[in-house]
């Protein structure tokens, strides 16, 4: 497989992998949890590299995953105190963790290729040099698909009415933590490709766009995957012809698709409203 094709497959796998769990995060109104996890993963990666003595170890994912889950458990604990409201619990945790990661990179890994810019936006082209990373993305993509296939019904029930799901025998707490663990794994797996910032776009924008169009959750999942695949293809092509960052062009395409979908929906609703108003006016005149 050529280098360009490897980059494209990486882009496609990353986009699809992120869109699957992102759908339920959007439905649960937990979109910014991705931002918190992605920023918190950085110190986990750096600390694991310090312990293992290598920045290329595949076991760095364990440190990153642990740091991402720390946000989940820490936010849950802060919320349980009753003194923190909204998303303030996440905002109290991840900025500190991310800043620690940046400090460690700039001091302990100043001469290593792990650069702050790559940490923020990722580097798909560099990731394409190691096929192990492609296997990791494909594995997480398969795991996400398998999880949603097996637990779709109870997960959907817990998403829309957790109390009802609990009365039906669904272990909602275990299911919620399983979803959060999967989100953490996805964020960590996408770190090399999309960094700590763009992974938020890849995971949230396709489902958010699909939510404008879809009427059911299966439709939302399907549309989200189509948008993810289309943005990966278009983003890769734009990056290739303009010599830009692939992950950045993917996120830009997804943003453009959202704006187009939102604009088209507004036009349709405006026309429908005008048609209804004109019909009512004609009916009033006839009487």
Short mmCIF file of C-alpha atoms in Angstrom, two decimals:
data_model
loop_
_atom_site.label_atom_id
_atom_site.label_comp_id
_atom_site.label_asym_id
_atom_site.label_seq_id
_atom_site.Cartn_x
_atom_site.Cartn_y
_atom_site.Cartn_z
CA UNK A 1 0.00 0.00 0.00
CA UNK A 2 1.38 3.40 -1.01
CA UNK A 3 2.07 6.12 1.53
CA UNK A 4 -0.78 8.31 0.23
CA UNK A 5 -3.23 5.41 0.44
CA UNK A 6 -2.08 4.68 3.99
CA UNK A 7 -2.78 8.28 4.98
CA UNK A 8 -6.25 8.07 3.40
CA UNK A 9 -7.10 4.81 5.19
CA UNK A 10 -5.89 6.35 8.45
CA UNK A 11 -8.09 9.39 7.86
CA UNK A 12 -11.11 7.23 7.04
CA UNK A 13 -10.60 4.92 10.03
CA UNK A 14 -10.13 7.87 12.39
CA UNK A 15 -13.27 9.63 11.18
CA UNK A 16 -15.47 6.52 11.39
CA UNK A 17 -14.00 5.45 14.73
CA UNK A 18 -14.77 8.84 16.28
CA UNK A 19 -18.27 9.23 14.83
CA UNK A 20 -19.67 6.04 16.40
CA UNK A 21 -19.40 6.89 20.13
CA UNK A 22 -19.74 10.58 19.33
CA UNK A 23 -23.36 10.00 18.32
CA UNK A 24 -24.36 9.02 21.85
CA UNK A 25 -22.29 11.79 23.41
CA UNK A 26 -24.25 14.33 21.34
CA UNK A 27 -27.55 12.71 22.33
CA UNK A 28 -26.50 12.77 26.00
CA UNK A 29 -25.34 16.40 25.75
CA UNK A 30 -21.85 15.39 26.86
CA UNK A 31 -19.96 16.69 23.85
CA UNK A 32 -17.40 18.69 25.82
CA UNK A 33 -16.39 15.57 27.72
CA UNK A 34 -14.36 14.68 24.61
CA UNK A 35 -12.45 17.95 24.95
CA UNK A 36 -11.72 17.23 28.60
CA UNK A 37 -10.56 13.67 27.89
CA UNK A 38 -8.38 14.60 24.94
CA UNK A 39 -6.57 17.30 26.92
CA UNK A 40 -6.20 15.08 29.98
CA UNK A 41 -4.69 12.25 27.90
CA UNK A 42 -1.53 14.27 27.25
CA UNK A 43 0.03 14.04 30.73
CA UNK A 44 -0.86 10.35 30.79
CA UNK A 45 1.14 9.82 27.61
CA UNK A 46 4.11 11.81 28.87
CA UNK A 47 4.19 10.19 32.31
CA UNK A 48 3.92 6.73 30.75
CA UNK A 49 6.82 7.61 28.44
CA UNK A 50 8.89 8.68 31.44
CA UNK A 51 8.15 5.41 33.26
CA UNK A 52 8.73 3.21 30.21
CA UNK A 53 11.72 5.19 28.97
CA UNK A 54 10.39 5.37 25.41
CA UNK A 55 8.09 7.70 23.53
CA UNK A 56 7.37 4.97 20.96
CA UNK A 57 6.08 2.27 23.32
CA UNK A 58 2.63 0.89 22.44
CA UNK A 59 1.86 0.85 26.18
CA UNK A 60 1.61 4.64 26.23
CA UNK A 61 -2.07 4.12 25.49
CA UNK A 62 -2.50 2.75 29.02
CA UNK A 63 -1.26 5.96 30.62
CA UNK A 64 -3.35 8.08 28.28
CA UNK A 65 -6.46 6.01 28.91
CA UNK A 66 -5.97 6.17 32.68
CA UNK A 67 -5.61 9.96 32.55
CA UNK A 68 -8.74 10.28 30.38
CA UNK A 69 -10.77 8.13 32.78
CA UNK A 70 -9.47 10.26 35.64
CA UNK A 71 -11.52 13.09 34.16
CA UNK A 72 -14.65 10.92 34.19
CA UNK A 73 -14.27 9.75 37.79
CA UNK A 74 -13.04 13.13 39.01
CA UNK A 75 -15.92 14.97 37.36
CA UNK A 76 -18.39 12.45 38.76
CA UNK A 77 -17.00 12.94 42.27
CA UNK A 78 -17.08 16.73 42.03
CA UNK A 79 -20.64 16.60 40.72
CA UNK A 80 -21.70 14.33 43.60
CA UNK A 81 -20.67 16.99 46.12
CA UNK A 82 -23.56 19.13 44.93
CA UNK A 83 -21.40 22.25 44.89
CA UNK A 84 -20.41 22.10 41.20
CA UNK A 85 -22.93 22.66 38.41
CA UNK A 86 -22.90 22.35 34.63
CA UNK A 87 -19.57 21.53 32.99
CA UNK A 88 -17.55 23.24 35.71
CA UNK A 89 -16.41 19.87 37.05
CA UNK A 90 -14.59 19.09 33.80
CA UNK A 91 -13.20 22.63 33.53
CA UNK A 92 -11.65 22.26 36.97
CA UNK A 93 -9.75 19.10 36.02
CA UNK A 94 -8.51 18.99 32.44
CA UNK A 95 -6.82 22.43 32.09
CA UNK A 96 -4.48 21.57 34.94
CA UNK A 97 -3.71 18.13 33.53
CA UNK A 98 -3.11 19.51 30.04
CA UNK A 99 -0.79 22.24 31.29
CA UNK A 100 1.22 19.64 33.22
CA UNK A 101 1.57 17.65 29.99
CA UNK A 102 2.78 20.69 28.04
CA UNK A 103 5.31 21.54 30.76
CA UNK A 104 6.65 17.98 30.75
CA UNK A 105 6.95 17.97 26.94
CA UNK A 106 8.79 21.29 26.82
CA UNK A 107 11.20 20.27 29.59
CA UNK A 108 11.71 16.50 29.57
CA UNK A 109 11.08 15.87 25.84
CA UNK A 110 12.38 19.09 24.32
CA UNK A 111 14.66 17.19 21.91
CA UNK A 112 12.11 14.53 20.95
CA UNK A 113 9.76 14.74 17.95
CA UNK A 114 6.74 15.03 20.31
CA UNK A 115 6.02 18.70 19.62
CA UNK A 116 3.32 20.93 21.09
CA UNK A 117 1.80 21.64 17.65
CA UNK A 118 1.46 17.94 16.88
CA UNK A 119 -0.08 17.42 20.31
CA UNK A 120 -2.75 20.03 19.60
CA UNK A 121 -3.74 19.14 16.00
CA UNK A 122 -2.09 15.76 15.38
CA UNK A 123 -0.12 14.60 12.36
CA UNK A 124 -1.68 11.93 10.13
CA UNK A 125 1.24 11.98 7.72
CA UNK A 126 3.72 11.14 10.45
CA UNK A 127 1.41 8.47 11.90
CA UNK A 128 1.27 6.79 8.48
CA UNK A 129 4.92 5.75 8.79
CA UNK A 130 3.99 3.14 11.41
CA UNK A 131 1.43 0.55 10.29
CA UNK A 132 0.99 -0.50 13.92
CA UNK A 133 -0.98 2.70 14.42
CA UNK A 134 -3.28 1.80 11.52
CA UNK A 135 -3.94 -1.60 13.10
CA UNK A 136 -4.75 0.15 16.38
CA UNK A 137 -7.29 2.44 14.72
CA UNK A 138 -8.94 -0.43 12.87
CA UNK A 139 -9.09 -2.43 16.10
CA UNK A 140 -10.75 0.40 18.04
CA UNK A 141 -13.14 1.01 15.13
CA UNK A 142 -14.17 -2.66 15.22
CA UNK A 143 -14.54 -2.51 19.02
CA UNK A 144 -16.77 0.57 18.81
CA UNK A 145 -18.96 -1.04 16.17
CA UNK A 146 -19.22 -4.27 18.17
CA UNK A 147 -20.12 -2.43 21.38
CA UNK A 148 -22.91 -0.46 19.71
CA UNK A 149 -24.17 -3.56 17.93
CA UNK A 150 -24.44 -5.52 21.18
CA UNK A 151 -25.63 -2.80 23.55
CA UNK A 152 -27.60 -0.50 21.22
CA UNK A 153 -31.05 -1.02 22.76
CA UNK A 154 -30.09 -0.67 26.45
CA UNK A 155 -27.73 2.21 25.60
CA UNK A 156 -30.46 4.06 23.72
CA UNK A 157 -32.90 3.48 26.58
CA UNK A 158 -30.39 4.75 29.16
CA UNK A 159 -29.63 7.76 26.97
CA UNK A 160 -33.22 8.98 26.67
CA UNK A 161 -34.70 7.79 29.99
CA UNK A 162 -32.25 6.39 32.49
CA UNK A 163 -34.94 5.82 35.11
CA UNK A 164 -37.05 3.75 32.73
CA UNK A 165 -34.00 1.77 31.60
CA UNK A 166 -33.18 0.99 35.23
CA UNK A 167 -36.70 -0.34 35.84
CA UNK A 168 -36.26 -2.62 32.83
CA UNK A 169 -33.20 -4.19 34.42
CA UNK A 170 -30.51 -2.25 32.57
CA UNK A 171 -27.33 -1.75 34.59
CA UNK A 172 -27.16 1.92 33.63
CA UNK A 173 -24.11 2.80 35.73
CA UNK A 174 -22.03 -0.03 34.28
CA UNK A 175 -23.25 0.84 30.78
CA UNK A 176 -22.40 4.51 31.22
CA UNK A 177 -18.90 3.74 32.44
CA UNK A 178 -18.41 1.26 29.59
CA UNK A 179 -19.34 4.00 27.11
CA UNK A 180 -16.99 6.46 28.83
CA UNK A 181 -14.17 3.90 28.73
CA UNK A 182 -14.81 3.41 25.02
CA UNK A 183 -14.80 7.17 24.44
CA UNK A 184 -11.52 7.43 26.36
CA UNK A 185 -10.00 4.64 24.26
CA UNK A 186 -11.20 6.32 21.06
CA UNK A 187 -9.81 9.71 22.08
CA UNK A 188 -6.45 8.17 22.96
CA UNK A 189 -6.32 6.13 19.75
CA UNK A 190 -7.06 9.25 17.68
CA UNK A 191 -4.48 11.35 19.51
CA UNK A 192 -1.66 10.91 16.96
CA UNK A 193 -4.02 11.66 14.08
CA UNK A 194 -6.08 14.53 15.46
CA UNK A 195 -4.35 15.80 18.58
CA UNK A 196 -6.10 17.17 21.63
CA UNK A 197 -8.25 19.70 19.77
CA UNK A 198 -9.33 18.33 16.40
CA UNK A 199 -10.47 15.03 17.91
CA UNK A 200 -13.38 17.00 19.37
CA UNK A 201 -14.48 18.03 15.87
CA UNK A 202 -14.10 14.53 14.45
CA UNK A 203 -16.18 13.02 17.25
CA UNK A 204 -18.89 15.67 17.62
CA UNK A 205 -19.46 17.53 14.33
CA UNK A 206 -20.72 14.56 12.20
CA UNK A 207 -23.29 13.46 14.83
CA UNK A 208 -24.31 17.08 15.46
CA UNK A 209 -24.89 17.53 11.73
CA UNK A 210 -26.78 14.23 11.52
CA UNK A 211 -29.00 15.36 14.40
CA UNK A 212 -30.25 18.21 12.22
CA UNK A 213 -31.44 15.77 9.56
CA UNK A 214 -32.24 12.42 11.17
CA UNK A 215 -35.54 11.42 12.74
CA UNK A 216 -34.33 8.26 14.49
CA UNK A 217 -31.13 7.17 16.22
CA UNK A 218 -30.28 4.55 13.54
CA UNK A 219 -30.69 7.26 10.90
CA UNK A 220 -28.46 9.55 12.94
CA UNK A 221 -25.77 6.87 13.20
CA UNK A 222 -25.92 6.16 9.46
CA UNK A 223 -25.83 9.83 8.43
CA UNK A 224 -23.01 10.50 10.89
CA UNK A 225 -20.92 7.72 9.35
CA UNK A 226 -21.62 8.99 5.83
CA UNK A 227 -20.55 12.51 6.81
CA UNK A 228 -17.44 11.15 8.51
CA UNK A 229 -16.46 9.12 5.44
CA UNK A 230 -17.18 12.00 3.04
CA UNK A 231 -15.18 14.47 5.14
CA UNK A 232 -12.26 12.04 5.33
CA UNK A 233 -12.20 11.66 1.54
CA UNK A 234 -12.66 15.37 0.82
CA UNK A 235 -10.26 16.41 3.57
CA UNK A 236 -7.59 14.04 2.33
CA UNK A 237 -7.93 15.34 -1.24
CA UNK A 238 -7.80 18.99 -0.14
CA UNK A 239 -4.77 18.32 2.04
CA UNK A 240 -3.07 16.54 -0.85
CA UNK A 241 -3.58 19.34 -3.38
CA UNK A 242 -2.92 22.23 -0.97
CA UNK A 243 -0.16 20.60 1.09
CA UNK A 244 -2.12 21.22 4.29
CA UNK A 245 -2.60 19.15 7.44
CA UNK A 246 -4.97 16.26 6.72
CA UNK A 247 -6.72 16.23 10.09
CA UNK A 248 -7.26 20.00 9.92
CA UNK A 249 -8.81 19.85 6.45
CA UNK A 250 -11.05 16.97 7.57
CA UNK A 251 -12.32 19.06 10.49
CA UNK A 252 -12.79 22.07 8.19
CA UNK A 253 -14.83 20.01 5.73
CA UNK A 254 -16.98 18.70 8.56
CA UNK A 255 -17.59 22.25 9.75
CA UNK A 256 -18.55 23.30 6.22
CA UNK A 257 -20.97 20.37 5.93
CA UNK A 258 -22.60 21.38 9.22
CA UNK A 259 -23.02 24.99 8.06
CA UNK A 260 -24.51 23.84 4.74
CA UNK A 261 -26.90 21.43 6.46
CA UNK A 262 -27.97 24.06 8.98
CA UNK A 263 -28.45 26.67 6.26
CA UNK A 264 -30.44 24.31 4.04
CA UNK A 265 -32.64 23.34 6.98
CA UNK A 266 -33.31 26.98 7.80
CA UNK A 267 -34.27 27.70 4.19
CA UNK A 268 -36.64 24.72 4.09
CA UNK A 269 -38.29 25.75 7.36
CA UNK A 270 -38.61 29.36 6.19
CA UNK A 271 -40.25 28.28 2.94
CA UNK A 272 -42.58 25.95 4.82
CA UNK A 273 -43.51 28.76 7.20
CA UNK A 274 -44.13 31.16 4.30
CA UNK A 275 -46.23 28.59 2.45
CA UNK A 276 -48.31 27.92 5.57
CA UNK A 277 -48.74 31.65 6.20
CA UNK A 278 -49.83 32.30 2.60
CA UNK A 279 -52.26 29.39 2.75
CA UNK A 280 -53.79 30.73 5.96
CA UNK A 281 -54.08 34.20 4.43
CA UNK A 282 -55.88 32.85 1.35
CA UNK A 283 -58.20 30.85 3.57
CA UNK A 284 -58.99 33.94 5.65
CA UNK A 285 -59.82 35.98 2.53
CA UNK A 286 -62.11 33.29 1.13
CA UNK A 287 -64.16 33.32 4.32
#
